[in-house]
mmCIF file of C-alpha atoms and ligand atoms in Angstrom:
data_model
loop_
_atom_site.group_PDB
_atom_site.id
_atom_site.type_symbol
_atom_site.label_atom_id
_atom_site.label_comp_id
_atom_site.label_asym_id
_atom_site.label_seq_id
_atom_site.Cartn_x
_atom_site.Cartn_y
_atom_site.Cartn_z
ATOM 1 C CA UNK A 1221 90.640 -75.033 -142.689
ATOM 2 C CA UNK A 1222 93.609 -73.947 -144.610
ATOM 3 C CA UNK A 1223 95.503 -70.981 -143.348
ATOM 4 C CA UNK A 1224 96.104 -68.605 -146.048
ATOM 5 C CA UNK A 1225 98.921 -66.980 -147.147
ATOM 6 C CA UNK A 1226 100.987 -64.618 -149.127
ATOM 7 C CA UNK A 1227 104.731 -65.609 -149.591
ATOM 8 C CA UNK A 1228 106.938 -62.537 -150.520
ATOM 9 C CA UNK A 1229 110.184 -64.231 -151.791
ATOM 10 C CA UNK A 1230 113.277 -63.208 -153.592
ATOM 11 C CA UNK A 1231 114.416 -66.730 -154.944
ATOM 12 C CA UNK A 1232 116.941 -68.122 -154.638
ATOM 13 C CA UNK A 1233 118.051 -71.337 -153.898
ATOM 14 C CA UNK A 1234 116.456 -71.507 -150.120
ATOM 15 C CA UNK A 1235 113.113 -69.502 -151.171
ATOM 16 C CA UNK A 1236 112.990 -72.223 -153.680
ATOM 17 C CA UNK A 1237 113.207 -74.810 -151.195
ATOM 18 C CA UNK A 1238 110.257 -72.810 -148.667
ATOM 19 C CA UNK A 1239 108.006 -72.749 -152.294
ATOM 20 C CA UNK A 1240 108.174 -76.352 -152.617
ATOM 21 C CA UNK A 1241 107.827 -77.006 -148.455
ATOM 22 C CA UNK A 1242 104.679 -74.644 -149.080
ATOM 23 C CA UNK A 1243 103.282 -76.335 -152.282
ATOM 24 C CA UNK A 1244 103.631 -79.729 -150.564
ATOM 25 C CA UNK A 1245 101.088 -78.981 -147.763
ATOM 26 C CA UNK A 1246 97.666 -77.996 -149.624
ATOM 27 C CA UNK A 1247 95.658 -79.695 -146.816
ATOM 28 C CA UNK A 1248 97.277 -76.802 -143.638
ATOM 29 C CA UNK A 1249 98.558 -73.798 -146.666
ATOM 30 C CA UNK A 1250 95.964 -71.798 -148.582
ATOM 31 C CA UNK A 1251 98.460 -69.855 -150.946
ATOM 32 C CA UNK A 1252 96.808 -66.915 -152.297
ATOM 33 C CA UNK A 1253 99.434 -65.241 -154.255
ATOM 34 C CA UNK A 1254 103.508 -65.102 -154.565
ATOM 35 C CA UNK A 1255 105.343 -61.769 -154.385
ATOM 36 C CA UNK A 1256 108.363 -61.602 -155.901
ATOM 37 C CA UNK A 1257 110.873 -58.794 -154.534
ATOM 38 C CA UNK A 1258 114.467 -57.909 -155.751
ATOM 39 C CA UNK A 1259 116.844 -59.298 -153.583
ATOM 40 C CA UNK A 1260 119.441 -62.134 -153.992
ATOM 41 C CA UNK A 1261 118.884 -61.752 -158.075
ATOM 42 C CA UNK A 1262 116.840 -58.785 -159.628
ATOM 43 C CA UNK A 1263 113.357 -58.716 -160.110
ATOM 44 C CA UNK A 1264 113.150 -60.199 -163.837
ATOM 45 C CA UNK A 1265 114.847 -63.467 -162.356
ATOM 46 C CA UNK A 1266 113.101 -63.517 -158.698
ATOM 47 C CA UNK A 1267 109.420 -63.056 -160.370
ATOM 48 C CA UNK A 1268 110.326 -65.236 -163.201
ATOM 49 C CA UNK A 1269 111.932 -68.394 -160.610
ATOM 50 C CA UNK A 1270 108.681 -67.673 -158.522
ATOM 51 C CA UNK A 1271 106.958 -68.740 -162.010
ATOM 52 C CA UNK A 1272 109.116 -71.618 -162.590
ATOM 53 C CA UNK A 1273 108.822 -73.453 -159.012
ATOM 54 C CA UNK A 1274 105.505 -73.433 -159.285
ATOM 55 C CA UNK A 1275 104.720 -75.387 -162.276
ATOM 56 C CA UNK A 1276 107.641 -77.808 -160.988
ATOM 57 C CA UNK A 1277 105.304 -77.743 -158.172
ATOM 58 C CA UNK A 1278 102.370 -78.449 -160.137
ATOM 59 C CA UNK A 1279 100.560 -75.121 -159.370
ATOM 60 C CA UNK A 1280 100.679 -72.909 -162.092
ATOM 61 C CA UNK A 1281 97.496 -71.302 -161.005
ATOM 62 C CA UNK A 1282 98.883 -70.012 -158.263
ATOM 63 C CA UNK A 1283 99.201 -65.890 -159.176
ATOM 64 C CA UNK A 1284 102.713 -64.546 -159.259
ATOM 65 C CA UNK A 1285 103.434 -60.595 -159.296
ATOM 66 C CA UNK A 1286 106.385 -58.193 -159.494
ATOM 67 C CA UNK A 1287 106.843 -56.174 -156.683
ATOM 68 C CA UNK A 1288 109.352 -53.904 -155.936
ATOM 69 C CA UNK A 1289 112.396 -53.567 -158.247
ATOM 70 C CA UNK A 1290 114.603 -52.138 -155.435
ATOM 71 C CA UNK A 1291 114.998 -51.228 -151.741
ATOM 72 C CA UNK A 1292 113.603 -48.301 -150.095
ATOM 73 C CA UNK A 1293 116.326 -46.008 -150.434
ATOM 74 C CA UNK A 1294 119.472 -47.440 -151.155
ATOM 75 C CA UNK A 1295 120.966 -49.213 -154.007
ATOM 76 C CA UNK A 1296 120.522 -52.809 -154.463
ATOM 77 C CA UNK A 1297 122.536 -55.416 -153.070
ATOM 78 C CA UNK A 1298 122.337 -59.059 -154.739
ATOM 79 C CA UNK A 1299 123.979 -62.239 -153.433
ATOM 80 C CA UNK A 1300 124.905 -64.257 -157.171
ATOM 81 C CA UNK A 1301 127.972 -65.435 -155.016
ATOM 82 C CA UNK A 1302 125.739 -67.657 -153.275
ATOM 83 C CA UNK A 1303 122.593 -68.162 -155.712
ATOM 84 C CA UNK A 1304 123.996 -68.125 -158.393
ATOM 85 C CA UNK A 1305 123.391 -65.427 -161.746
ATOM 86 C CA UNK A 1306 119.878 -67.582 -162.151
ATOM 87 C CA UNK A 1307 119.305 -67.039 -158.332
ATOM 88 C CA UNK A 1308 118.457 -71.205 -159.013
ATOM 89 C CA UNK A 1309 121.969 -72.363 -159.476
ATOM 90 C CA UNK A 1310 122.209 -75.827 -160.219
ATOM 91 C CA UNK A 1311 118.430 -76.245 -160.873
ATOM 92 C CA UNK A 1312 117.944 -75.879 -164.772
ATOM 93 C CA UNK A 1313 114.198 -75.207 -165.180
ATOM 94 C CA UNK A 1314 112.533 -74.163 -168.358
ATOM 95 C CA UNK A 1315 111.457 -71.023 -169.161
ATOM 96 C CA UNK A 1316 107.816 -70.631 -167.390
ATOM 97 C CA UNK A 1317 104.675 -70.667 -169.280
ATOM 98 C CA UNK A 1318 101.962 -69.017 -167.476
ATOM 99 C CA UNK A 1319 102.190 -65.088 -167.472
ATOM 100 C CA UNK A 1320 103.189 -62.585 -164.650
ATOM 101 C CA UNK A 1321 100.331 -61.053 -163.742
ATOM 102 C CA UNK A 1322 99.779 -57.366 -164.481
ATOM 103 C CA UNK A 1323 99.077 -55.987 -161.180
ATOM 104 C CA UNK A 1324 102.003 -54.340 -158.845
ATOM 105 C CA UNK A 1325 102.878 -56.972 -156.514
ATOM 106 C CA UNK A 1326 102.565 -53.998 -153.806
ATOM 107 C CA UNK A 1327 98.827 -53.659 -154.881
ATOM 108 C CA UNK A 1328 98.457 -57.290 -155.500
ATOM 109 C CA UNK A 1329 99.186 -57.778 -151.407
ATOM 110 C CA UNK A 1330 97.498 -54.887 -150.354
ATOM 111 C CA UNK A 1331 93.978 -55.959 -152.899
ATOM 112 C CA UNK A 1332 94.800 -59.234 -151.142
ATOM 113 C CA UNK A 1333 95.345 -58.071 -147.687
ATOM 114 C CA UNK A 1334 91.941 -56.206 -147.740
ATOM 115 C CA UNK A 1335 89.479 -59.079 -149.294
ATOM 116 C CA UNK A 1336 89.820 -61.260 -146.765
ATOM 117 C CA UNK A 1337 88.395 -60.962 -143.382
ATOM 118 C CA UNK A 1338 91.254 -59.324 -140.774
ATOM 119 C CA UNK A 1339 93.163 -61.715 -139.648
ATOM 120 C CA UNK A 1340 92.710 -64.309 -141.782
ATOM 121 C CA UNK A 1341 95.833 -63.779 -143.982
ATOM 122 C CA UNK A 1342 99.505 -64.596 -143.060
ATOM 123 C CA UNK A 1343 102.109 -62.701 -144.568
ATOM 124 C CA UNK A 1344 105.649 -65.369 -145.568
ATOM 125 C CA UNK A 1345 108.430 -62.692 -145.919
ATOM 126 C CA UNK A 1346 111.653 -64.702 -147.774
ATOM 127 C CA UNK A 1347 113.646 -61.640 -148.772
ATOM 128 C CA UNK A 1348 113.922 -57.927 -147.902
ATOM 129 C CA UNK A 1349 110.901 -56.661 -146.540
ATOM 130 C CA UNK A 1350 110.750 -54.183 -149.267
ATOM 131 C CA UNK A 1351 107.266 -55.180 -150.746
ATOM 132 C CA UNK A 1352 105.726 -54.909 -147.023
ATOM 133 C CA UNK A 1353 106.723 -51.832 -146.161
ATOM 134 C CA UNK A 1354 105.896 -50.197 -148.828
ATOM 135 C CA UNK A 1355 102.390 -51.485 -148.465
ATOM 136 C CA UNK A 1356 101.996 -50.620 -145.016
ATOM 137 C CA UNK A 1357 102.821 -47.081 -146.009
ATOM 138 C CA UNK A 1358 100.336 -46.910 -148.764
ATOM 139 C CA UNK A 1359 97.693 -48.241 -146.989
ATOM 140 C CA UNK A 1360 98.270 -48.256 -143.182
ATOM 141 C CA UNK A 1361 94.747 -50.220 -143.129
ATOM 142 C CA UNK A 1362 96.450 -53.486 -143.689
ATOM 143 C CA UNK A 1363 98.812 -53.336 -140.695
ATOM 144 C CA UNK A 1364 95.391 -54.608 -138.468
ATOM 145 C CA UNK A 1365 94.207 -56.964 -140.860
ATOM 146 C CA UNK A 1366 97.585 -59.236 -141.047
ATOM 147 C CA UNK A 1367 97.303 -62.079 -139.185
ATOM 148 C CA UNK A 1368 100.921 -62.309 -138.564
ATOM 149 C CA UNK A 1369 104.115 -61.935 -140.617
ATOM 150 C CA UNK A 1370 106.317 -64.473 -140.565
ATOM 151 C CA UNK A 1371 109.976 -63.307 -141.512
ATOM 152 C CA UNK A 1372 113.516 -64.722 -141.926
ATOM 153 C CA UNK A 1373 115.433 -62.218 -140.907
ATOM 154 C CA UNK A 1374 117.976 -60.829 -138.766
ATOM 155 C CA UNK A 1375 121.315 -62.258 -136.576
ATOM 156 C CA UNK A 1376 122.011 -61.959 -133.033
ATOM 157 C CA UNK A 1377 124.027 -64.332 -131.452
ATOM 158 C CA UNK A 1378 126.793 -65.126 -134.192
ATOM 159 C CA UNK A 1379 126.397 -61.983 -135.949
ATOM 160 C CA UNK A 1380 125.788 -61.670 -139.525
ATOM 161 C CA UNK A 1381 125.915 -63.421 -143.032
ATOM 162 C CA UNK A 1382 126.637 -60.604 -145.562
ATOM 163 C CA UNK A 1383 128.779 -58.436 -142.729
ATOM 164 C CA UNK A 1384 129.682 -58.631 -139.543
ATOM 165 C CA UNK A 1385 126.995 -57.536 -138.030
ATOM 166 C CA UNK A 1386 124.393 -58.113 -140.441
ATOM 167 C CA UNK A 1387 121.937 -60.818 -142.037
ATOM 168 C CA UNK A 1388 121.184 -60.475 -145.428
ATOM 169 C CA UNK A 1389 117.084 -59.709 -145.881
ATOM 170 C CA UNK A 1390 117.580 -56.632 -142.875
ATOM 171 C CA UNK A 1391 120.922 -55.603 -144.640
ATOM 172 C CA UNK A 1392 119.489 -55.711 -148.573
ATOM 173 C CA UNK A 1393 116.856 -53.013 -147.028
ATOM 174 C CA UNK A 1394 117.347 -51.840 -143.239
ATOM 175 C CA UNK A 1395 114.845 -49.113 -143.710
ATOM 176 C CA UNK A 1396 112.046 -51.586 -145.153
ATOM 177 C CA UNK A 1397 113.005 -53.714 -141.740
ATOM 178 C CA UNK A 1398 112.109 -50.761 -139.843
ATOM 179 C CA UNK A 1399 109.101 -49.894 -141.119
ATOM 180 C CA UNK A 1400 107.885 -53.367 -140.319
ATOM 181 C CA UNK A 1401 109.496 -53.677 -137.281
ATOM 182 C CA UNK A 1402 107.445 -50.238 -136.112
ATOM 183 C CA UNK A 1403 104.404 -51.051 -138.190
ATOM 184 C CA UNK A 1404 102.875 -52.955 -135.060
ATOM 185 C CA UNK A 1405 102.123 -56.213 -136.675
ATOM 186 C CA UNK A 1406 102.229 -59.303 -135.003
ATOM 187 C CA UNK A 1407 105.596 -60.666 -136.069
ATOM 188 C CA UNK A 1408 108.057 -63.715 -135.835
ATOM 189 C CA UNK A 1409 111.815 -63.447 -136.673
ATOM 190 C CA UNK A 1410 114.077 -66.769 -137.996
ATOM 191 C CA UNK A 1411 117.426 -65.254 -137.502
ATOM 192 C CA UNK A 1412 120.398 -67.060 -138.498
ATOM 193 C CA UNK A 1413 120.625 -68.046 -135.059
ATOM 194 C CA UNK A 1414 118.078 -70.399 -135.565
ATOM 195 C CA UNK A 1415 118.438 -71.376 -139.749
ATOM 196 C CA UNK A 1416 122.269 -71.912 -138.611
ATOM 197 C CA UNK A 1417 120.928 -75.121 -136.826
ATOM 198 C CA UNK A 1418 119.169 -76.189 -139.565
ATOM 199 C CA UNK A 1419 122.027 -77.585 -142.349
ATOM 200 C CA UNK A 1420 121.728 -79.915 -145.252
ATOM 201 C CA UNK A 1421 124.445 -82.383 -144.246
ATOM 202 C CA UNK A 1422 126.377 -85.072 -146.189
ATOM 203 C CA UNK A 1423 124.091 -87.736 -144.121
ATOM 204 C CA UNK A 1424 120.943 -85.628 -144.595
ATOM 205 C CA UNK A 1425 121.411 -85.471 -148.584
ATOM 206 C CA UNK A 1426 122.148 -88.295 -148.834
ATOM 207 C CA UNK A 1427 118.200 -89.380 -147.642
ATOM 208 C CA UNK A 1428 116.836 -86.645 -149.571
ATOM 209 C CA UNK A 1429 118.445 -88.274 -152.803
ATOM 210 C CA UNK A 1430 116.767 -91.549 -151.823
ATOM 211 C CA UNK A 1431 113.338 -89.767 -152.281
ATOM 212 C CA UNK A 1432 112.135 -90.349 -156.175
ATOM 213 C CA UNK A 1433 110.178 -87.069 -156.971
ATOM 214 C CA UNK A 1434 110.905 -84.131 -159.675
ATOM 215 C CA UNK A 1435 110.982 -81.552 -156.065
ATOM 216 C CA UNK A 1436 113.224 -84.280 -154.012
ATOM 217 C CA UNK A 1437 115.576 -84.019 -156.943
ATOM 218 C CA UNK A 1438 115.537 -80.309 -157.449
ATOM 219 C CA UNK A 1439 116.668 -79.605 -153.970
ATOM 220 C CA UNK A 1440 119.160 -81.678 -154.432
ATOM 221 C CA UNK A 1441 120.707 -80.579 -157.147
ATOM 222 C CA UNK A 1442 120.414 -77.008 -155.707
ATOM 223 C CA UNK A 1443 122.617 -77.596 -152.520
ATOM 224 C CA UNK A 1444 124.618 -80.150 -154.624
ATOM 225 C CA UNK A 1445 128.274 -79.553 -155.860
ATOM 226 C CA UNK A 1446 130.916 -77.442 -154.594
ATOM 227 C CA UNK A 1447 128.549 -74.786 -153.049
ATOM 228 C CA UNK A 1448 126.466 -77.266 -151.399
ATOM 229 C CA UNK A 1449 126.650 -79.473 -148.099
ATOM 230 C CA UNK A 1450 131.118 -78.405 -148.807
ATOM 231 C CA UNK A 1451 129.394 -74.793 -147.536
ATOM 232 C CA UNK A 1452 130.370 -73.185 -144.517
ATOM 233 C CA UNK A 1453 133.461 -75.502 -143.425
ATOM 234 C CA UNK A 1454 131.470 -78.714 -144.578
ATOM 235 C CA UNK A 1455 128.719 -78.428 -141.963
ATOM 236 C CA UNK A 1456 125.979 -78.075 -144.970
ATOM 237 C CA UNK A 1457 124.191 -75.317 -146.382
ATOM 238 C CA UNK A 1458 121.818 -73.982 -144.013
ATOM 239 C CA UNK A 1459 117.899 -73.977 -144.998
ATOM 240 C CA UNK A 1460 117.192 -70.776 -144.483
ATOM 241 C CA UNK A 1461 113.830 -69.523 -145.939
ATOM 242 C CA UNK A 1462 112.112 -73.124 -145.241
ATOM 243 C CA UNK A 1463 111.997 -72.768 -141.871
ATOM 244 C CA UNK A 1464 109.331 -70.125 -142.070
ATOM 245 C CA UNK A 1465 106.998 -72.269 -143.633
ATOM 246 C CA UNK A 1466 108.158 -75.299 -141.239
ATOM 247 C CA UNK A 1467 106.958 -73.118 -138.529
ATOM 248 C CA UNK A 1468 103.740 -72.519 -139.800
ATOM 249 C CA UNK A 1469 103.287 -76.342 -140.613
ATOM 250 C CA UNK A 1470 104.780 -77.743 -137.122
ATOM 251 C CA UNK A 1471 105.123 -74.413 -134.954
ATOM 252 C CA UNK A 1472 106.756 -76.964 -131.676
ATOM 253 C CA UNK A 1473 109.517 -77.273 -134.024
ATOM 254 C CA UNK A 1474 111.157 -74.223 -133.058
ATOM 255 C CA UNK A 1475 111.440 -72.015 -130.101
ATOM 256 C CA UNK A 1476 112.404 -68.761 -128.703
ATOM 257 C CA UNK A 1477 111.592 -65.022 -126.887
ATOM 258 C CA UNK A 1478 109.248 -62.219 -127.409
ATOM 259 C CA UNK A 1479 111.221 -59.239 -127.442
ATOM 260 C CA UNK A 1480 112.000 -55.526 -128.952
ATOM 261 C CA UNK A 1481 113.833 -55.856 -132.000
ATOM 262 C CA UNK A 1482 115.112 -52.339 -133.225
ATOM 263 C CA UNK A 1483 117.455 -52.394 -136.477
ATOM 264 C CA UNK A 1484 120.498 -49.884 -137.560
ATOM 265 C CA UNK A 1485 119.772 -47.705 -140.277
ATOM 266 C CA UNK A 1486 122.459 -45.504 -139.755
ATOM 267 C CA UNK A 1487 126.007 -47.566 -138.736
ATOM 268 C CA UNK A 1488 128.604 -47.371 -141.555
ATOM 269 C CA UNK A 1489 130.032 -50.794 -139.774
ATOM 270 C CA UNK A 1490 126.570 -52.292 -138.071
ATOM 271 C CA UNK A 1491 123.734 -51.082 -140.906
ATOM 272 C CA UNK A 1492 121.188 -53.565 -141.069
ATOM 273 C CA UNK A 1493 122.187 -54.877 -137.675
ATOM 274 C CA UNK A 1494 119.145 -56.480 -135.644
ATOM 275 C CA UNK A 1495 119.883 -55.156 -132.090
ATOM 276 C CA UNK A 1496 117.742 -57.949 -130.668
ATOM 277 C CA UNK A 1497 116.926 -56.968 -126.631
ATOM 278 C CA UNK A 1498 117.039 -60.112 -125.360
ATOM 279 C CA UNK A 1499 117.364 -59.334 -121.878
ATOM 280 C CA UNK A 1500 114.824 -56.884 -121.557
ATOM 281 C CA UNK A 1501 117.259 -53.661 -120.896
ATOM 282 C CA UNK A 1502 116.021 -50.905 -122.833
ATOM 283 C CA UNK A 1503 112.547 -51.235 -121.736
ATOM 284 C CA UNK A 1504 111.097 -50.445 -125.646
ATOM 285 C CA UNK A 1505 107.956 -52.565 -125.956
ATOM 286 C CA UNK A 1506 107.854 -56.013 -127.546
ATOM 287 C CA UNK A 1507 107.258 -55.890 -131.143
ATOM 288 C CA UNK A 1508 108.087 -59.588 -132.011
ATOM 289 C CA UNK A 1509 108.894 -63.156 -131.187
ATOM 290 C CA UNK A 1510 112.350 -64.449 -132.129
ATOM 291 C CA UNK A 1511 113.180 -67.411 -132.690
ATOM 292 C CA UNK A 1512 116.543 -68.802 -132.048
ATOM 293 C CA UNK A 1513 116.445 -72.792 -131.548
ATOM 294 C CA UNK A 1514 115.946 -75.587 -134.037
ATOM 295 C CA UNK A 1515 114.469 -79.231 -134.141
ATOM 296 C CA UNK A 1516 116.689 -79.591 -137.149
ATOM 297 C CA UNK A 1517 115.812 -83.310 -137.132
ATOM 298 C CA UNK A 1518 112.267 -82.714 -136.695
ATOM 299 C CA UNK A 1519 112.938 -80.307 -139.490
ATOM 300 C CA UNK A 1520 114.131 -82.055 -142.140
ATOM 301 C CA UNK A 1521 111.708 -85.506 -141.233
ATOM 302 C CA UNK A 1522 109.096 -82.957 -142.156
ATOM 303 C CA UNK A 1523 110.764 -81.516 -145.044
ATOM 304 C CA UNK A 1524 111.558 -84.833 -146.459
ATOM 305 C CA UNK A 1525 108.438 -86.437 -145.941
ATOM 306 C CA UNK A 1526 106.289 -83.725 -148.153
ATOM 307 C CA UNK A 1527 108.836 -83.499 -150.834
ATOM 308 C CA UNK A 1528 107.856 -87.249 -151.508
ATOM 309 C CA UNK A 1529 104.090 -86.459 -151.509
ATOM 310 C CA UNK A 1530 105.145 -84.215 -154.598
ATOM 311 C CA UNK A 1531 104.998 -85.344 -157.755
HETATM 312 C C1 BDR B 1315 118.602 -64.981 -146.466
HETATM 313 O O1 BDR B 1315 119.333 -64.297 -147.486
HETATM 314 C C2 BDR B 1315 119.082 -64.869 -148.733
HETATM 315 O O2 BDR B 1315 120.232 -64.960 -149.497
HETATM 316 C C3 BDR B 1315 118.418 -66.204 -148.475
HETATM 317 O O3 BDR B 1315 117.514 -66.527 -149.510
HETATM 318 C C4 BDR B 1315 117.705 -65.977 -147.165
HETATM 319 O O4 BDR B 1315 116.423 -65.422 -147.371
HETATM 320 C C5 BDR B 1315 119.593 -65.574 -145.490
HETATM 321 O O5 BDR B 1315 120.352 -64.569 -144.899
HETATM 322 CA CA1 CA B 1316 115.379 -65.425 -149.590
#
C-alpha cells in the first residue's frame, strides 16, 4: 500500500525537484495534499510553483493550500539569490490553472492529519517548519497521530548555508524548529551534511539531459547556467529537498545517528544553529535521527530513473 503523505514545501528550485521525485512514484507515495509555506520566495510564488509542478507533473488533482505567510516571530528571510525572484529560476512554466484551495494550509494539515488513522500519515517538511508548528500548537492532538516527519534541515559538521552556523529552513524560522524539535514526533533530519554529498555534477547532467521527458528537462534547465553544476566551486548544485523523498522511496540510501538535536533561538552569531549531540554529552533525550551520509550514486540512479517514467 501507498504510504501517504503531506509535503510542506517552499519552492524553489530543489522543492521542485523533491515534487517531481514524489509525483514519479504513485505505486510507494500516496500524496494527500501540498503545503505551501513562505520561505525561499513569498507565499503568492511558493503556493502558486506548488500549482505549477504539479500539472507539469500531470497531477493537477492533487490539492494545494497556502499556509503560513511568515515565520513565527521574526521577519521573513527569502533566498532569490539562489532561486531566483520566481523561486523556479530557469524553469518558465505557465501560469497554473487549477485553483488554490480555500482552506488555511495550517487547517488543511491538521483536517488531514486527523482523518486518517494515527500513524498512517507522513509529514515531507521542504522549507521552514513554520506550517508544522503552528499546527502542533493549535491542535497538540496531531503530534501522536504523525507517522513521522521527515525534514531537511539543519548543519553540523560544515556549518551552515545562509551563515556560519546556520542552514537555511532552521535559520528562516528557529522558533518553528523548536517547536518541532520539542513536539515529540518521530523525526528524521537531512542536514547539509548529508545533501552536501548529493551534487548535480557536470557528468551527472549530462545523463539527466539524455533522458527525453517534460520533468527530465525541467530539472535541467533549473540547475543549468551559471548558477547551476558552476555552484559551489564547480562541484554541482547540491539536491537538497529530494533527498527527503529519496529516503522515503529507498531508506538504505542514506545513513546516520539518533540523537538530541536542540536549536539556537537566541545567538546574535549562531541563531538557527542545530547543536546536533552527536556524542551523547548532554544527556537530553533523543528526539530524532540524523542523517549525515549519502549514496549519492544510488541517489541520482533513482532520481534519474523515475524522471523518465514521467511524461
Ligand atoms: C534548503 O534551503 C532552501 O533554499 C532549499 O530549498 C532547501 O530546502 C537548503 O538549505
Ligand atoms: Ca526548500
Amino acid at each position: 500500500m501507498a504510504r501517504k503523505i503531506i509535503i510542506d514545501t517552499d519552492p524553489g528550485r530543489d522543492d521542485a525537484v523533491a515534487i517531481l521525485l514524489a509525483l514519479a512514484a504513485p505505486q510507494e507515495l500516496d500524496i494527500l495534499a501540498l503545503v505551501a509555506v513562505a520561505g525561499n520566495v513569498p507565499i503568492a510564488r511558493t503556493e502558486s510553483n506548488a500549482r505549477r509542478l504539479l500539472e507539469l507533473g500531470g497531477r493537477p488533482d492533487i490539492p494545494v493550500y497556502a499556509g503560513c505567510a511568515r515565520p513565527l516571530v521574526r521577519p521573513p528571510i527569502t533566498a532569490e539569490h539562489v532561486h531566483g525572484g520566481t523561486g523556479l529560476h530557469g524553469l518558465d512554466l505557465p501560469e497554473p490553472q487549477v485553483p488554490l484551495r480555500p482552506e488555511h494550509g495550517v487547517d488543511a494539515l491538521i483536517a488531514a492529519l486527523r482523518a486518517a488513522p494515527p500513524g498512517e500519515v507522513t509529514v515531507c517538511l521542504l522549507g521552514p517548519a513554520t506550517n508544522l508548528a503552528m499546527a502542533l500548537v493549535k491542535a497538540p492532538d496531531i503530534g501522536p497521530r504523525i507517522a513521522e516527519v521527515v525534514w531537511m534541515a539543519g548543519a553540523r559538521s560544515e556549518g551552515g548555508n545562509v551563515t556560519p552556523a546556520a542552514e537555511y529552513n532552521v535559520h528562516a524560522d528557529p522558533d518553528a524548529a523548536r517547536v518541532v524539535l520539542d513536539s515529540g514526533v518521530p523525526l528524521t533530519l537531512l542536514p547539509l551534511d548529508l545533501t552536501h554529498q548529493v551534487r548535480l555534477t557536470d557528468a551527472r547532467l549530462g545523463r539527466l539531459r539524455q533522458i527525453d521527458t517534460a520533468a527530465a528537462r525541467a530539472v535541467a534547465a533549473l540547475f543549468s547556467g551559471a548558477d547551476g553544476a558552476a555552484l559551489q566551486g564547480g562541484l554541482g548544485g547540491p539536491l537538497h529537498d529530494p533527498c527527503v523523498i529519496a529516503h522515503l522511496l529507498r531508506p538504505g540510501l542514506f545513513a546516520g545517528r539518533a540523537i538530541n538535536v536542540a536549536v539556537e533561538t537566541a545567538g546574535s552569531l549562531t541563531l538557527g544553529m542545530t547543536v546536533a549531540d552527536w556524542f551523547g554529552v548532554t544527556g537530553r533525550p533523543v528526539n530524532a535521527t540524523w542523517l549525515n551520509r549519502a549514496d549519492a550514486d544510488g541517489f541520482f540512479d533513482l532520481l534519474f530513473e523515475r524522471l523518465a517514467r514521467l511524461a
